[in-house]
Coordinates of C-alpha atoms in Angstrom, one line a residue:
M986 CA -170.8 31.4 -167.4
K987 CA -174.6 31.0 -167.3
N988 CA -174.8 30.1 -171.0
I989 CA -171.8 27.9 -171.2
V990 CA -173.8 24.7 -171.7
Q991 CA -176.1 26.4 -174.1
L992 CA -173.1 27.1 -176.3
L993 CA -171.9 23.5 -176.0
A994 CA -175.4 22.3 -176.8
I995 CA -175.5 24.4 -179.9
I996 CA -172.3 22.8 -181.0
L997 CA -173.6 19.3 -180.4
T998 CA -176.8 20.1 -182.3
L999 CA -174.8 21.2 -185.3
F1000 CA -172.7 18.0 -185.2
I1001 CA -175.8 15.8 -185.1
A1002 CA -177.1 17.7 -188.1
G1003 CA -174.1 16.7 -190.1
C1004 CA -171.3 19.3 -189.7
N1005 CA -168.7 16.5 -190.0
P1006 CA -166.4 17.8 -187.3
K1007 CA -163.2 16.1 -186.4
P1008 CA -163.0 14.1 -183.2
A1009 CA -161.2 15.4 -180.2
A1010 CA -157.7 14.4 -179.4
E1011 CA -158.0 12.3 -176.2
S1012 CA -154.6 13.5 -174.9
A1013 CA -155.9 17.0 -174.8
I1014 CA -158.5 16.1 -172.2
S1015 CA -157.6 15.5 -168.6
T1016 CA -158.5 12.2 -167.0
D1017 CA -157.4 13.3 -163.5
T1018 CA -160.1 12.5 -161.0
T1019 CA -159.7 15.8 -159.2
A1020 CA -160.2 17.8 -162.5
I1021 CA -163.2 15.7 -163.4
A1022 CA -164.7 16.3 -159.9
A1023 CA -164.1 20.0 -160.2
G1024 CA -165.7 20.0 -163.7
M1025 CA -168.7 18.2 -162.3
L1026 CA -169.2 20.9 -159.7
I1027 CA -169.1 23.5 -162.4
F1028 CA -171.6 21.5 -164.5
N1029 CA -174.0 21.0 -161.6
Q1030 CA -173.9 24.6 -160.6
E1031 CA -173.9 26.3 -163.9
C1032 CA -175.2 23.8 -166.5
S1033 CA -177.4 21.1 -165.0
A1034 CA -180.5 23.4 -165.1
C1035 CA -180.4 23.4 -168.9
H1036 CA -178.8 20.1 -169.9
N1037 CA -178.0 16.6 -168.9
F1038 CA -176.5 13.4 -170.4
I1039 CA -179.7 11.3 -170.6
A1040 CA -182.1 13.3 -172.7
D1041 CA -182.8 16.7 -174.2
G1042 CA -183.5 19.4 -171.7
I1043 CA -183.7 23.1 -172.5
G1044 CA -180.9 22.3 -174.9
P1045 CA -179.7 18.9 -176.3
S1046 CA -178.1 16.2 -174.2
L1047 CA -174.3 16.7 -174.0
G1048 CA -173.4 13.0 -174.1
G1049 CA -170.6 12.4 -176.6
L1050 CA -169.8 16.1 -177.3
T1051 CA -166.0 15.7 -177.0
T1052 CA -165.9 12.9 -179.5
H1053 CA -167.1 15.2 -182.2
E1054 CA -165.0 18.3 -182.0
K1055 CA -161.5 19.4 -181.1
V1056 CA -161.1 20.5 -177.5
D1057 CA -159.4 23.7 -178.5
W1058 CA -162.3 24.7 -180.7
I1059 CA -164.8 24.1 -178.0
K1060 CA -162.8 26.2 -175.5
K1061 CA -162.2 29.0 -178.0
F1062 CA -165.9 29.1 -178.9
I1063 CA -166.9 29.3 -175.2
S1064 CA -164.4 32.1 -174.5
S1065 CA -165.4 34.3 -177.5
P1066 CA -168.0 33.0 -179.9
K1067 CA -168.4 36.5 -181.4
A1068 CA -164.7 36.5 -182.3
M1069 CA -164.9 33.1 -183.9
M1070 CA -167.9 34.2 -186.0
E1071 CA -166.2 37.3 -187.2
S1072 CA -163.1 35.3 -188.1
G1073 CA -165.3 33.4 -190.6
D1074 CA -165.3 30.0 -188.8
E1075 CA -167.8 27.8 -190.6
H1076 CA -169.3 26.2 -187.5
A1077 CA -169.8 29.6 -186.0
K1078 CA -171.6 30.8 -189.1
Q1079 CA -173.9 27.8 -189.0
I1080 CA -174.7 28.6 -185.3
I1081 CA -175.7 32.2 -186.0
E1082 CA -177.7 31.1 -189.1
K1083 CA -179.5 28.3 -187.2
Y1084 CA -180.2 30.1 -183.9
K1085 CA -180.3 33.8 -185.0
T1086 CA -178.3 34.9 -182.0
V1087 CA -174.8 35.6 -181.0
M1088 CA -173.9 34.0 -177.7
P1089 CA -172.0 36.1 -175.1
S1090 CA -168.3 35.7 -174.6
F1091 CA -166.9 34.4 -171.3
P1092 CA -163.5 36.1 -170.9
K1093 CA -163.6 35.6 -167.1
L1094 CA -163.8 31.8 -167.3
S1095 CA -160.3 30.6 -166.5
V1096 CA -158.4 28.1 -168.6
G1097 CA -158.5 25.7 -165.6
N1098 CA -162.2 25.9 -165.3
L1099 CA -162.7 25.3 -169.0
N1100 CA -160.4 22.3 -168.9
N1101 CA -162.2 20.8 -165.9
L1102 CA -165.6 21.3 -167.5
V1103 CA -164.5 19.6 -170.7
A1104 CA -162.9 16.8 -168.6
F1105 CA -166.2 16.1 -166.9
I1106 CA -168.2 16.2 -170.1
N1107 CA -165.7 13.9 -171.7
T1108 CA -166.7 11.2 -169.2
K1109 CA -170.1 11.1 -170.8
K1110 CA -169.3 9.3 -174.1
N1111 CA -172.7 8.2 -175.5
F1112 CA -175.1 10.3 -177.5
D1113 CA -178.6 10.3 -176.2
K1114 CA -181.0 8.3 -178.3
N1115 CA -182.9 11.5 -178.9
A1116 CA -180.1 12.5 -181.2
A1117 CA -181.1 9.8 -183.6
P1118 CA -183.0 10.7 -186.8
V1119 CA -186.6 11.9 -186.1
D1120 CA -189.3 9.3 -186.3
P1121 CA -190.6 9.5 -189.9
N1122 CA -194.1 9.3 -188.5
A1123 CA -193.6 12.4 -186.4
L1124 CA -194.9 15.8 -187.4
T1125 CA -192.1 17.9 -189.0
N1126 CA -194.0 21.2 -188.6
P1127 CA -196.7 20.9 -186.0
I1128 CA -198.2 24.3 -186.7
P1129 CA -197.5 25.2 -190.3
D1130 CA -199.1 28.6 -190.4
T1131 CA -196.8 31.6 -190.0
I1132 CA -197.7 34.3 -187.5
K1133 CA -198.4 37.4 -189.5
F1134 CA -197.7 41.0 -188.6
S1135 CA -200.7 43.1 -187.6
T1136 CA -200.7 46.9 -188.1
L1137 CA -200.5 47.6 -184.4
V1138 CA -197.5 49.7 -183.4
A1139 CA -197.2 50.7 -179.7
N1140 CA -195.1 53.7 -178.7
I1141 CA -193.0 53.2 -175.6
K1142 CA -191.3 55.5 -173.1
L1143 CA -188.5 54.6 -170.7
F1144 CA -190.0 54.4 -167.2
A1145 CA -187.2 53.0 -165.1
Q1146 CA -183.7 51.8 -165.1
I1147 CA -183.2 48.9 -162.7
P1148 CA -179.8 48.6 -161.0
F1149 CA -177.5 46.0 -162.4
S1150 CA -177.2 43.0 -160.2
S1151 CA -174.1 41.5 -162.0
D1152 CA -171.3 42.7 -164.2
E1153 CA -171.9 39.7 -166.4
N1154 CA -174.7 39.1 -168.9
P1155 CA -177.5 39.4 -168.2
K1156 CA -176.9 42.5 -166.2
T1157 CA -180.2 42.1 -164.3
R1158 CA -182.6 39.2 -163.9
I1159 CA -185.8 41.2 -163.7
V1160 CA -188.8 38.8 -164.1
K1161 CA -192.0 40.2 -162.6
L1162 CA -193.7 43.5 -162.4
D1163 CA -196.7 43.9 -160.1
Y1164 CA -198.5 46.3 -157.9
Q1165 CA -199.7 46.5 -154.3
P1166 CA -203.5 45.9 -154.2
K1167 CA -205.8 48.9 -153.8
T1168 CA -202.9 51.3 -154.5
D1169 CA -200.9 52.6 -157.5
L1170 CA -197.6 51.4 -155.9
L1171 CA -195.5 49.4 -158.4
Y1172 CA -192.8 46.8 -157.7
I1173 CA -190.3 44.9 -159.9
L1174 CA -188.4 41.7 -158.9
D1175 CA -184.8 40.6 -159.7
L1176 CA -184.2 36.9 -159.4
R1177 CA -180.8 37.6 -157.8
G1178 CA -182.6 38.6 -154.6
K1179 CA -184.0 42.1 -154.6
L1180 CA -187.6 43.4 -154.9
Y1181 CA -187.7 47.1 -155.9
F1182 CA -190.3 49.6 -155.2
L1183 CA -190.6 52.0 -158.1
N1184 CA -190.9 55.5 -156.5
K1185 CA -192.0 57.6 -159.5
G1186 CA -189.9 55.5 -161.7
K1187 CA -186.9 55.4 -159.4
P1188 CA -186.1 51.9 -158.0
E1189 CA -185.7 51.6 -154.2
V1190 CA -184.9 48.3 -152.6
Y1191 CA -188.0 47.2 -150.7
F1192 CA -187.1 43.6 -149.8
D1193 CA -183.7 41.9 -150.0
M1194 CA -184.0 38.1 -149.9
T1195 CA -180.2 37.8 -149.6
K1196 CA -180.5 39.4 -146.1
E1197 CA -183.7 37.8 -145.0
R1198 CA -182.7 34.2 -145.8
K1199 CA -179.0 33.3 -145.6
S1200 CA -179.5 30.0 -147.4
F1201 CA -180.9 31.8 -150.5
I1202 CA -179.4 30.9 -153.8
H1203 CA -180.0 32.1 -157.4
K1204 CA -178.0 29.3 -159.1
P1205 CA -178.2 26.8 -160.9
G1206 CA -180.8 27.6 -163.5
L1207 CA -182.2 30.3 -165.7
A1208 CA -185.1 31.0 -163.3
T1209 CA -183.9 30.0 -159.8
G1210 CA -183.6 32.7 -157.1
F1211 CA -186.2 35.0 -155.8
G1212 CA -188.9 33.6 -158.0
S1213 CA -192.1 35.5 -157.3
F1214 CA -194.0 37.8 -154.9
A1215 CA -197.6 38.5 -154.1
F1216 CA -199.1 41.1 -151.8
H1217 CA -202.2 39.9 -149.9
P1218 CA -205.3 41.7 -151.2
D1219 CA -205.6 43.3 -147.7
F1220 CA -201.9 44.2 -147.4
E1221 CA -202.7 47.7 -146.4
K1222 CA -204.4 46.3 -143.3
N1223 CA -202.6 43.0 -142.5
G1224 CA -199.1 43.7 -144.0
L1225 CA -198.8 40.2 -145.4
L1226 CA -196.5 39.5 -148.4
Y1227 CA -195.8 36.1 -150.0
T1228 CA -192.6 35.0 -151.7
T1229 CA -191.0 32.0 -153.4
H1230 CA -187.3 31.5 -153.4
S1231 CA -184.7 28.7 -153.9
E1232 CA -182.3 27.2 -151.4
P1233 CA -179.7 24.4 -151.6
S1234 CA -180.9 20.8 -151.4
K1235 CA -181.2 19.4 -147.9
T1236 CA -181.2 22.9 -146.3
K1237 CA -184.2 21.6 -144.3
K1238 CA -186.4 18.6 -144.6
A1239 CA -188.8 19.2 -147.4
D1240 CA -192.5 19.0 -146.9
F1241 CA -192.8 17.5 -150.4
N1242 CA -190.1 15.1 -151.5
Y1243 CA -189.5 11.7 -153.2
N1244 CA -187.3 8.6 -152.9
D1245 CA -183.8 9.5 -151.9
T1246 CA -182.5 7.6 -155.0
I1247 CA -183.8 10.4 -157.1
P1248 CA -181.5 13.5 -157.0
S1249 CA -182.5 16.8 -155.4
V1250 CA -180.6 19.8 -156.8
L1251 CA -182.4 22.4 -154.8
Q1252 CA -185.5 23.3 -152.8
W1253 CA -188.2 25.9 -153.4
V1254 CA -189.6 27.6 -150.4
V1255 CA -192.9 29.5 -149.9
T1256 CA -192.9 32.1 -147.2
E1257 CA -195.4 34.5 -145.6
W1258 CA -193.9 37.8 -144.4
K1259 CA -195.6 40.1 -142.0
T1260 CA -194.4 43.7 -142.0
T1261 CA -194.6 45.8 -138.8
N1262 CA -195.8 48.7 -140.9
P1263 CA -197.4 48.2 -144.4
A1264 CA -196.4 51.7 -145.4
M1265 CA -192.7 51.3 -144.4
I1266 CA -190.0 51.2 -147.1
P1267 CA -187.9 49.1 -147.0
F1268 CA -189.6 46.1 -145.6
Q1269 CA -189.3 45.4 -141.9
G1270 CA -190.9 42.3 -140.4
Q1271 CA -190.7 38.6 -139.9
G1272 CA -191.2 35.6 -142.2
R1273 CA -193.1 32.3 -141.6
E1274 CA -192.3 29.3 -143.8
L1275 CA -195.4 27.7 -145.4
F1276 CA -193.7 24.8 -147.1
R1277 CA -190.7 23.7 -149.1
I1278 CA -190.4 21.2 -151.9
D1279 CA -187.5 19.3 -153.5
F1280 CA -186.7 19.6 -157.2
V1281 CA -184.7 17.2 -159.3
S1282 CA -183.0 20.1 -161.3
G1283 CA -182.8 23.9 -161.5
I1284 CA -185.4 24.2 -164.2
H1285 CA -189.2 24.5 -164.1
G1286 CA -189.3 25.6 -160.5
M1287 CA -191.7 27.9 -158.7
Q1288 CA -191.9 31.0 -160.8
E1289 CA -195.4 32.3 -159.9
A1290 CA -197.3 33.2 -156.7
T1291 CA -200.4 35.4 -157.1
F1292 CA -203.9 36.2 -155.9
N1293 CA -206.9 36.7 -158.2
P1294 CA -206.9 40.5 -158.6
Y1295 CA -210.6 40.6 -159.5
S1296 CA -211.8 38.6 -156.5
K1297 CA -214.0 40.5 -154.0
T1298 CA -214.1 40.2 -150.2
A1299 CA -217.2 38.1 -150.3
D1300 CA -216.0 35.7 -153.0
E1301 CA -214.9 32.2 -152.3
D1302 CA -211.6 32.9 -154.0
Y1303 CA -210.7 35.9 -152.0
G1304 CA -207.4 35.6 -150.1
L1305 CA -206.5 32.3 -151.7
L1306 CA -202.9 32.0 -153.0
Y1307 CA -202.2 30.4 -156.4
I1308 CA -198.8 29.0 -157.0
G1309 CA -197.4 27.5 -160.2
L1310 CA -195.0 24.6 -159.8
G1311 CA -193.1 23.2 -162.8
D1312 CA -192.1 19.6 -163.2
G1313 CA -188.5 20.4 -162.2
G1314 CA -187.1 18.8 -165.3
A1315 CA -188.4 15.5 -164.0
V1316 CA -189.5 14.3 -167.5
E1317 CA -186.3 15.2 -169.2
T1318 CA -184.2 13.5 -166.5
K1319 CA -186.3 10.3 -166.8
F1320 CA -188.5 10.6 -163.8
P1321 CA -191.9 11.2 -165.6
F1322 CA -193.8 9.7 -162.7
L1323 CA -193.2 12.8 -160.7
A1324 CA -195.3 14.8 -163.1
H1325 CA -198.8 14.4 -164.4
S1326 CA -200.0 13.0 -161.1
R1327 CA -202.8 14.1 -158.8
D1328 CA -200.9 12.9 -155.7
K1329 CA -197.8 15.0 -156.4
L1330 CA -197.3 18.8 -156.7
W1331 CA -194.7 18.9 -159.5
G1332 CA -196.3 20.2 -162.7
T1333 CA -199.3 21.7 -161.1
I1334 CA -201.1 24.9 -160.1
I1335 CA -202.0 24.7 -156.4
R1336 CA -204.4 26.9 -154.4
I1337 CA -203.9 27.3 -150.7
D1338 CA -205.4 29.4 -147.9
P1339 CA -202.5 31.0 -145.9
S1340 CA -204.9 32.0 -143.1
K1341 CA -205.9 28.4 -142.2
R1342 CA -203.8 25.5 -140.7
N1343 CA -205.4 22.3 -142.0
S1344 CA -202.4 21.3 -144.2
K1345 CA -200.3 18.2 -143.4
N1346 CA -197.6 20.4 -141.9
G1347 CA -200.0 22.7 -140.2
N1348 CA -198.6 25.9 -141.7
Y1349 CA -201.4 26.8 -144.2
G1350 CA -204.9 25.8 -145.2
I1351 CA -206.4 23.7 -148.0
P1352 CA -209.6 25.2 -149.3
D1353 CA -212.6 22.8 -149.0
T1354 CA -213.6 23.9 -152.6
N1355 CA -210.3 22.6 -154.1
P1356 CA -211.1 19.8 -156.6
F1357 CA -209.3 16.9 -155.0
V1358 CA -209.7 17.8 -151.3
K1359 CA -211.9 14.8 -150.6
D1360 CA -209.8 12.4 -152.7
A1361 CA -207.6 10.4 -150.3
D1362 CA -205.3 9.4 -153.1
A1363 CA -204.7 13.0 -154.3
A1364 CA -203.0 16.1 -153.0
G1365 CA -205.7 18.5 -151.8
E1366 CA -203.5 21.6 -152.7
I1367 CA -203.8 20.9 -156.4
Y1368 CA -206.1 23.1 -158.4
A1369 CA -205.1 21.9 -161.9
Y1370 CA -202.3 19.6 -163.2
G1371 CA -200.4 18.4 -166.3
F1372 CA -198.0 21.3 -166.8
R1373 CA -194.3 21.4 -167.8
N1374 CA -193.8 24.9 -166.5
P1375 CA -196.8 27.0 -165.6
H1376 CA -194.7 30.2 -165.8
K1377 CA -197.2 33.0 -165.2
I1378 CA -200.8 33.1 -164.0
T1379 CA -203.2 35.8 -164.9
W1380 CA -207.0 36.5 -165.1
L1381 CA -209.2 38.1 -167.8
K1382 CA -211.7 40.7 -166.8
S1383 CA -214.4 38.1 -167.4
G1384 CA -213.0 36.1 -164.4
K1385 CA -211.4 33.4 -166.6
M1386 CA -208.0 32.2 -165.3
M1387 CA -205.1 31.9 -167.7
A1388 CA -201.6 30.3 -167.3
S1389 CA -198.7 30.2 -169.7
N1390 CA -196.9 26.9 -170.1
I1391 CA -193.4 26.9 -171.4
G1392 CA -192.9 23.9 -173.7
H1393 CA -190.2 21.3 -174.3
T1394 CA -188.9 21.6 -177.9
N1395 CA -192.1 22.3 -179.9
I1396 CA -195.1 24.1 -178.5
E1397 CA -195.6 27.2 -176.4
S1398 CA -199.1 27.7 -175.0
F1399 CA -201.6 29.5 -172.9
N1400 CA -204.2 27.5 -171.1
M1401 CA -207.6 28.5 -169.7
I1402 CA -207.4 27.1 -166.2
E1403 CA -210.4 25.3 -164.7
S1404 CA -210.6 23.5 -161.4
G1405 CA -209.5 19.9 -161.5
H1406 CA -208.6 19.9 -165.2
D1407 CA -205.7 17.9 -166.7
Y1408 CA -203.6 19.9 -169.2
G1409 CA -201.7 16.9 -170.5
W1410 CA -197.9 17.2 -170.0
P1411 CA -196.0 14.9 -170.6
I1412 CA -198.4 12.8 -172.7
R1413 CA -199.4 15.9 -174.6
E1414 CA -197.6 19.1 -175.7
G1415 CA -200.1 21.7 -177.0
T1416 CA -202.7 19.9 -179.1
F1417 CA -200.3 17.1 -180.0
V1418 CA -199.3 13.7 -178.6
H1419 CA -195.9 13.8 -176.9
L1420 CA -193.9 10.7 -175.9
E1421 CA -192.5 10.9 -172.3
S1422 CA -190.1 8.2 -173.3
G1423 CA -188.2 7.7 -176.5
N1424 CA -187.6 10.8 -178.7
M1425 CA -189.1 13.6 -176.7
N1426 CA -188.5 16.0 -179.5
S1427 CA -191.2 14.4 -181.6
L1428 CA -194.9 15.2 -181.7
Y1429 CA -197.8 13.2 -183.3
P1430 CA -201.4 13.9 -184.2
L1431 CA -204.1 13.2 -181.6
P1432 CA -205.6 9.7 -181.8
P1433 CA -209.2 9.1 -182.9
D1434 CA -210.1 8.1 -179.3
D1435 CA -208.5 11.2 -177.7
A1436 CA -211.6 12.2 -175.8
K1437 CA -211.1 9.3 -173.4
Y1438 CA -208.0 11.0 -172.0
C1439 CA -210.0 14.0 -170.8
I1440 CA -207.2 16.5 -171.6
T1441 CA -207.9 20.2 -171.7
Y1442 CA -206.0 21.8 -174.6
P1443 CA -204.5 25.3 -175.0
V1444 CA -206.6 28.3 -176.0
I1445 CA -203.4 29.9 -177.5
Q1446 CA -200.4 28.2 -179.0
F1447 CA -197.5 28.6 -181.3
D1448 CA -194.5 26.4 -182.2
H1449 CA -190.8 26.9 -181.9
T1450 CA -190.4 28.2 -185.4
E1451 CA -192.0 31.4 -184.0
G1452 CA -190.7 31.5 -180.4
K1453 CA -188.9 29.5 -177.8
A1454 CA -190.5 30.4 -174.5
M1455 CA -193.9 32.0 -173.7
S1456 CA -193.6 35.4 -172.0
S1457 CA -196.2 36.8 -169.6
G1458 CA -199.7 37.4 -170.7
Y1459 CA -202.1 40.2 -169.9
E1460 CA -205.4 41.6 -171.1
Y1461 CA -205.2 45.3 -171.5
T1462 CA -207.6 46.9 -169.0
G1463 CA -206.3 50.4 -169.0
R1464 CA -207.8 53.6 -170.4
E1465 CA -204.8 55.5 -171.7
V1466 CA -204.2 53.5 -175.0
S1467 CA -207.5 52.8 -176.7
A1468 CA -205.9 50.8 -179.5
L1469 CA -204.9 48.1 -177.0
A1470 CA -208.5 47.5 -175.8
G1471 CA -209.9 44.0 -176.3
K1472 CA -206.5 42.4 -176.7
F1473 CA -204.5 39.9 -174.7
F1474 CA -200.7 40.5 -174.9
Y1475 CA -197.8 38.1 -174.6
G1476 CA -194.5 37.3 -176.4
D1477 CA -191.4 35.2 -176.7
I1478 CA -188.8 35.5 -173.8
P1479 CA -185.5 34.9 -175.6
G1480 CA -186.3 36.3 -179.0
G1481 CA -188.5 39.2 -177.9
R1482 CA -191.2 38.8 -180.5
L1483 CA -194.5 40.4 -179.4
F1484 CA -197.9 38.8 -179.9
Y1485 CA -201.5 39.3 -179.1
S1486 CA -204.8 37.6 -179.5
Q1487 CA -208.3 39.1 -179.4
V1488 CA -209.9 38.4 -176.0
K1489 CA -213.2 37.5 -177.6
D1490 CA -211.4 34.7 -179.5
I1491 CA -210.0 33.1 -176.3
V1492 CA -212.5 30.3 -175.8
Q1493 CA -212.1 26.9 -174.1
G1494 CA -211.8 24.2 -176.8
K1495 CA -210.4 26.4 -179.5
Q1496 CA -207.1 28.1 -180.3
A1497 CA -207.2 31.9 -180.8
L1498 CA -205.5 33.5 -183.8
V1499 CA -202.0 34.9 -182.9
K1500 CA -200.8 38.2 -184.4
E1501 CA -197.5 40.0 -184.1
W1502 CA -197.2 43.6 -183.1
R1503 CA -194.3 46.1 -182.9
I1504 CA -193.0 48.9 -180.7
A1505 CA -191.6 52.3 -181.5
L1506 CA -189.2 54.4 -179.4
D1507 CA -188.9 58.1 -180.1
G1508 CA -190.7 57.6 -183.4
K1509 CA -188.5 54.7 -184.6
V1510 CA -190.1 51.3 -185.1
M1511 CA -187.8 48.6 -183.8
S1512 CA -187.6 45.1 -182.5
I1513 CA -187.1 44.2 -178.8
E1514 CA -183.7 42.9 -179.8
E1515 CA -182.7 46.3 -181.2
L1516 CA -184.2 48.0 -178.2
C1517 CA -182.0 46.2 -175.6
G1518 CA -179.0 45.6 -177.8
D1519 CA -178.8 41.9 -177.2
K1520 CA -180.0 39.0 -179.3
R1521 CA -181.2 37.1 -176.2
T1522 CA -183.7 39.7 -174.9
D1523 CA -185.1 37.9 -171.9
M1524 CA -188.2 40.0 -172.4
R1525 CA -191.3 40.2 -170.1
I1526 CA -194.5 42.1 -170.1
G1527 CA -196.1 43.6 -167.0
R1528 CA -199.2 45.5 -165.9
D1529 CA -199.9 48.2 -163.3
S1530 CA -203.0 48.7 -161.1
K1531 CA -204.7 50.8 -163.8
G1532 CA -204.3 48.1 -166.4
E1533 CA -201.5 49.9 -168.4
L1534 CA -198.8 47.7 -169.9
Y1535 CA -195.0 47.7 -169.6
I1536 CA -192.1 45.9 -171.4
F1537 CA -188.8 45.1 -169.7
T1538 CA -185.6 43.2 -170.5
K1539 CA -182.9 41.5 -168.4
P1540 CA -179.7 42.4 -170.4
D1541 CA -180.1 46.2 -169.9
G1542 CA -182.5 46.3 -167.0
K1543 CA -184.7 48.8 -168.7
L1544 CA -188.5 49.1 -168.0
Y1545 CA -190.7 50.8 -170.7
K1546 CA -194.3 51.9 -170.5
I1547 CA -196.6 51.8 -173.5
V1548 CA -197.9 55.3 -173.8
S1549 CA -199.8 55.3 -177.1
A1550 CA -200.5 53.0 -180.0
K1551 CA -202.1 53.0 -183.5
E1552 CA -203.4 50.4 -185.9

């Protein structure tokens, strides 16, 4: 059911493009208030993270959908898109041609739920203005160069099979691979609530959020749930672990909120956990909440918490926790003032000191070296701002900090993060002007006086003709695969394309060249799509304590290690 609205959005997009569908028969859609209310609950729980009826989100606005297609067609497509494609349905053919993917079927979705969902969508009659023709002054192809294949082919070997956390697709929601500092111990996280310790490649549950926090939820949204984890650099001694997770709206009073006329779909919570014995598996100990924050939707939440792995005990940065907070879909839902602001945490990377207590709520510290700590009109927690979704944070061996930023409908990017810098969203997307109002799908060239805006632009970027969502990002620092040395690896989450840039080319103020690379399993070169057997790969890259790289995918829960490579 998780991709229902994506399916509906695809249909809408095709109609806007001129498929000339027939209007729905109004008599086929219930107007019963109980059915509509039930449909609204389904939409809010399963769909609101990706779509709304005001503006484009992850997919297009759904306003007016039922005026452009027969209800039976919509329901059949949701129930079994593959069957419709195989039957030769023209709309289905156009979908696969446009999106290069076959959406999953939903045989468990009852007729009643389908009817209720359609009944609710039918109450939203108007198309969003973003569906209008693109501004003729907008860029039609922001980055015209095509990413070229390199000669790099990496051989992979199955390292672990993660237990399925659902009998529906995706079978797992594995999102982060990381290690315990100063050890070789490796862990992998499933958004549905479990953190696994990989004992010689065999997963053992180390921490179960569903048991530790009864208010824990992993819906709505593509990235809600157990968002991230970070072991303190001195975990072996102090037993401190930090996590982010989501809970229902109004579970508790949020430390960071907004006017109650603005919706709050859920809250994200940061917790410090202290184990009674750092060597004990599974985890046993107590949690202490650091803060919680309201979000207007289930997208662009709190998907990263991490410490600088290269920081030494005497360094100013040692023991300071970095957290990436997305804009929560505030811009898409027409609350852009919540983002791109130095007095609000949405759309920022923050840096806090869990060992101190000088925050407003007294639960954590704000480092006195943070850029806005002395600004009475700013939030002292903020380290950098102007992000749509700072999805993952990493560091190069040189000490330079990097963060991926998942884009709206045009640009995916990596930014080199510097203290106090503004990275532009929503007035910029990549190295282009973006309009926070009007047609959010359009981009424009930078103005002649752009310097006055003091925006820091990406060091790596590609547009949505190449990939839809930036995945991970790690410099190879291992010793086992020499062909990977000197490269920074990342990819595309849904499509599974694999990219790299030369580390030496990653320079502030420039954009490094992007190249594509391939993998081989048992001597056969293949794509990630072929590897996991699903056109939506939900692919991530991870790195262990020795700097070796891994690839993993949600649909099959498989974790592979790169064991060799050649160019």
